[in-house]
Short mmCIF file of C-alpha atoms in Angstrom, two decimals:
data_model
loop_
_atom_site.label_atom_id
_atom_site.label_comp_id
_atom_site.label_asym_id
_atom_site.label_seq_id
_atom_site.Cartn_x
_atom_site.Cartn_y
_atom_site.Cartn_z
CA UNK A 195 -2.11 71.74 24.47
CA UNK A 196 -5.26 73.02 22.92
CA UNK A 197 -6.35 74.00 26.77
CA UNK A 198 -3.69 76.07 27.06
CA UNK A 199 -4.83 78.31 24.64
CA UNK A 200 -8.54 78.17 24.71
CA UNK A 201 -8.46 79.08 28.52
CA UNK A 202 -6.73 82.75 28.13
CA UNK A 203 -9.84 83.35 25.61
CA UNK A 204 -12.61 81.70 28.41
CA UNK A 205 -13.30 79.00 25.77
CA UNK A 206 -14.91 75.88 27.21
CA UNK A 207 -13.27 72.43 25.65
CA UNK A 208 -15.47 69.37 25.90
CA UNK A 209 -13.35 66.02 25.35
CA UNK A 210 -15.05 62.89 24.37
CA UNK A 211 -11.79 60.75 24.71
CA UNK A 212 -9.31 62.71 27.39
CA UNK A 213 -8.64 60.53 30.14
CA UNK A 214 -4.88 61.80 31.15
CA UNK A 215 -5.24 62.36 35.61
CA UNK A 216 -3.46 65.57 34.06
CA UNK A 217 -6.24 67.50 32.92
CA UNK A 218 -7.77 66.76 36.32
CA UNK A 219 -6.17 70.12 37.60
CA UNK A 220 -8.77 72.48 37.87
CA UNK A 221 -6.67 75.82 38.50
CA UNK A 222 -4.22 74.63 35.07
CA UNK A 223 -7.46 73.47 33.14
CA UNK A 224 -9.94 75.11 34.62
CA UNK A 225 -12.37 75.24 31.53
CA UNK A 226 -11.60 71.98 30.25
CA UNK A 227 -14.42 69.34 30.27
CA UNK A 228 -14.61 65.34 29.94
CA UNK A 229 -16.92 62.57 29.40
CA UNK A 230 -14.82 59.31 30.50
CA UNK A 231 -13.38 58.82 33.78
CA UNK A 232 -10.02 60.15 34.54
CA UNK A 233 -7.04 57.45 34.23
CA UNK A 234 -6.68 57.79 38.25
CA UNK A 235 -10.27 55.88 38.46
CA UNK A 236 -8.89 53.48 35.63
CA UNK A 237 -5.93 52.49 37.24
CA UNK A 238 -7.63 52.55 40.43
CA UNK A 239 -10.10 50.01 38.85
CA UNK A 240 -7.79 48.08 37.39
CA UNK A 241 -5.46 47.22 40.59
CA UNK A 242 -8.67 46.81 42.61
CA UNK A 243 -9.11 43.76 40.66
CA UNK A 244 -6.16 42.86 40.42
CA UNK A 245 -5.49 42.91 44.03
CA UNK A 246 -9.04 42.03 45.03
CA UNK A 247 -10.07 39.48 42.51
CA UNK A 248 -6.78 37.69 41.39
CA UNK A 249 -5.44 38.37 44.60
CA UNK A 250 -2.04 39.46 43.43
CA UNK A 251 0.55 40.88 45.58
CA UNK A 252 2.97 41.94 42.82
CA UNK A 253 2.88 42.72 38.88
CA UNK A 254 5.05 43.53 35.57
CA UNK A 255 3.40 47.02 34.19
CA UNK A 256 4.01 46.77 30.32
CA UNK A 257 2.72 50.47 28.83
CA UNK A 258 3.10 52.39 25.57
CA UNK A 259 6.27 54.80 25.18
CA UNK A 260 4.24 57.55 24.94
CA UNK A 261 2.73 60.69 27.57
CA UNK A 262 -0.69 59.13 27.32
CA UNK A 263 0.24 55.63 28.03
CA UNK A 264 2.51 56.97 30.65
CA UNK A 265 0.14 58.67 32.55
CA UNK A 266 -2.35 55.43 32.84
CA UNK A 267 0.88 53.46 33.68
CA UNK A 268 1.47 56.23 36.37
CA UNK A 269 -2.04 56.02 37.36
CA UNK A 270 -2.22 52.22 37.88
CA UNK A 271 1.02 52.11 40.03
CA UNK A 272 -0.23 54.57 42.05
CA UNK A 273 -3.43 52.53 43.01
CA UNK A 274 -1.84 49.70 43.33
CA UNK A 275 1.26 50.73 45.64
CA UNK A 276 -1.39 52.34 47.86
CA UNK A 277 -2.98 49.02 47.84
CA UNK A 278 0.13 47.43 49.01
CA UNK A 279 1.03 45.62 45.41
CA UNK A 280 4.36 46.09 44.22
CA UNK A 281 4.97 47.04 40.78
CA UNK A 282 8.08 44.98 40.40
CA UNK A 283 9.47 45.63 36.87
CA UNK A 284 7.86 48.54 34.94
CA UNK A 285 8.21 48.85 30.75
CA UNK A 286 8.01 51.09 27.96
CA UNK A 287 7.78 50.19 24.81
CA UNK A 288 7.24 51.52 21.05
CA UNK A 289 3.91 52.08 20.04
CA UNK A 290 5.65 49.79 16.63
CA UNK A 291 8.60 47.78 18.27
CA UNK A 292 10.32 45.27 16.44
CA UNK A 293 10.14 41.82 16.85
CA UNK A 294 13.99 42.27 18.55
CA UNK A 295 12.45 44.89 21.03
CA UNK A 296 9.64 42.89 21.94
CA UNK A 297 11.61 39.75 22.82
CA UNK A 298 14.36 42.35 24.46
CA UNK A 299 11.49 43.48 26.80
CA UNK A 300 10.18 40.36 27.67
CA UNK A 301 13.27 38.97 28.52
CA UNK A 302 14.41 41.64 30.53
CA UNK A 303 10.91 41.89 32.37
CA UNK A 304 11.39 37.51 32.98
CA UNK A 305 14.60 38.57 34.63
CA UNK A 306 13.59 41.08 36.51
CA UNK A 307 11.16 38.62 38.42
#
Protein backbone atom coordinates (compact mmCIF):
# COMPACT_ATOMS: atom_id res chain seq x y z
CA UNK A 1 0.00 0.00 0.00
CA UNK A 2 1.41 3.17 -1.38
CA UNK A 3 0.18 4.86 2.17
CA UNK A 4 2.19 2.78 3.93
CA UNK A 5 5.15 4.13 2.66
CA UNK A 6 4.46 7.70 1.89
CA UNK A 7 3.36 8.23 5.61
CA UNK A 8 6.94 7.34 7.34
CA UNK A 9 8.26 10.21 4.81
CA UNK A 10 5.05 12.83 5.90
CA UNK A 11 3.96 12.61 2.22
CA UNK A 12 0.34 13.61 1.68
CA UNK A 13 -1.60 11.09 -0.93
CA UNK A 14 -4.66 12.56 -2.59
CA UNK A 15 -6.95 9.69 -4.19
CA UNK A 16 -9.39 10.52 -6.84
CA UNK A 17 -10.92 6.92 -6.88
CA UNK A 18 -10.22 5.25 -3.15
CA UNK A 19 -13.35 4.41 -1.66
CA UNK A 20 -12.22 1.16 0.57
CA UNK A 21 -14.01 2.11 4.60
CA UNK A 22 -10.24 0.94 5.11
CA UNK A 23 -8.42 3.95 4.46
CA UNK A 24 -10.96 5.63 6.74
CA UNK A 25 -8.49 4.98 9.73
CA UNK A 26 -6.98 8.05 10.54
CA UNK A 27 -4.13 6.83 13.06
CA UNK A 28 -3.09 3.83 10.05
CA UNK A 29 -3.59 6.49 7.19
CA UNK A 30 -3.28 9.42 8.71
CA UNK A 31 -1.99 11.48 5.62
CA UNK A 32 -4.03 9.86 3.16
CA UNK A 33 -6.71 12.00 1.37
CA UNK A 34 -9.99 11.25 -0.81
CA UNK A 35 -12.43 12.81 -3.03
CA UNK A 36 -15.47 10.16 -3.18
CA UNK A 37 -17.31 9.00 -0.29
CA UNK A 38 -16.06 6.13 1.67
CA UNK A 39 -17.79 2.61 0.75
CA UNK A 40 -19.45 2.76 4.45
CA UNK A 41 -21.70 5.83 3.01
CA UNK A 42 -22.15 3.65 -0.27
CA UNK A 43 -23.37 0.73 1.26
CA UNK A 44 -25.15 2.74 3.70
CA UNK A 45 -26.89 4.39 0.65
CA UNK A 46 -27.49 1.56 -1.04
CA UNK A 47 -29.48 -0.55 1.79
CA UNK A 48 -31.30 2.68 2.69
CA UNK A 49 -33.00 2.22 -0.50
CA UNK A 50 -33.23 -0.87 -0.53
CA UNK A 51 -34.88 -1.12 2.74
CA UNK A 52 -36.64 2.23 2.47
CA UNK A 53 -37.72 2.38 -1.10
CA UNK A 54 -38.23 -1.32 -2.22
CA UNK A 55 -39.04 -2.12 1.13
CA UNK A 56 -37.04 -5.30 1.32
CA UNK A 57 -36.52 -7.26 4.36
CA UNK A 58 -33.90 -9.66 2.97
CA UNK A 59 -31.28 -9.82 -0.08
CA UNK A 60 -28.63 -12.09 -2.11
CA UNK A 61 -25.20 -9.86 -2.01
CA UNK A 62 -23.41 -10.92 -5.34
CA UNK A 63 -19.68 -9.00 -5.16
CA UNK A 64 -16.36 -9.29 -7.00
CA UNK A 65 -13.65 -11.85 -5.56
CA UNK A 66 -11.47 -9.30 -4.91
CA UNK A 67 -10.31 -6.84 -1.49
CA UNK A 68 -12.00 -3.91 -3.13
CA UNK A 69 -15.22 -5.52 -3.96
CA UNK A 70 -15.05 -7.14 -0.61
CA UNK A 71 -14.87 -4.26 1.34
CA UNK A 72 -18.15 -2.55 -0.42
CA UNK A 73 -19.80 -6.02 0.04
CA UNK A 74 -18.67 -5.68 3.76
CA UNK A 75 -19.85 -2.23 3.81
CA UNK A 76 -23.39 -2.85 2.45
CA UNK A 77 -24.08 -5.78 4.90
CA UNK A 78 -23.15 -3.80 7.54
CA UNK A 79 -25.84 -1.06 6.77
CA UNK A 80 -28.20 -3.20 6.05
CA UNK A 81 -28.01 -5.72 9.14
CA UNK A 82 -28.12 -2.56 11.26
CA UNK A 83 -31.18 -1.76 9.38
CA UNK A 84 -32.67 -5.01 10.28
CA UNK A 85 -32.31 -6.67 6.51
CA UNK A 86 -30.83 -9.92 6.39
CA UNK A 87 -28.23 -10.66 3.99
CA UNK A 88 -29.35 -14.18 3.34
CA UNK A 89 -26.85 -15.76 0.89
CA UNK A 90 -23.63 -13.75 0.25
CA UNK A 91 -21.23 -14.47 -3.15
CA UNK A 92 -17.96 -14.08 -4.55
CA UNK A 93 -17.20 -14.39 -7.73
CA UNK A 94 -14.27 -13.97 -10.45
CA UNK A 95 -13.76 -10.73 -11.74
CA UNK A 96 -13.78 -13.30 -15.39
CA UNK A 97 -15.90 -16.43 -14.31
CA UNK A 98 -16.89 -18.85 -16.71
CA UNK A 99 -20.07 -19.42 -18.00
CA UNK A 100 -19.97 -22.85 -15.54
CA UNK A 101 -19.18 -20.51 -12.50
CA UNK A 102 -21.75 -18.14 -13.21
CA UNK A 103 -24.59 -20.66 -13.51
CA UNK A 104 -22.79 -22.56 -10.34
CA UNK A 105 -23.39 -19.28 -8.38
CA UNK A 106 -26.69 -18.62 -9.34
CA UNK A 107 -27.85 -21.83 -8.63
CA UNK A 108 -26.40 -22.12 -5.43
CA UNK A 109 -27.61 -18.48 -4.44
CA UNK A 110 -31.59 -19.86 -5.86
CA UNK A 111 -31.03 -22.56 -3.29
CA UNK A 112 -29.97 -20.81 -0.71
CA UNK A 113 -33.37 -18.80 -0.69
Amino acid sequence: NAQLILKTYNVPQLSYSATSPTLSDTLEYESFFRTPPSDAFQGLACADVMKNVFGWDSVLVIHGADSYSSGGADAFIDAATDMGMTATAVKAVNEQPTWEDLTTSVGELASSN
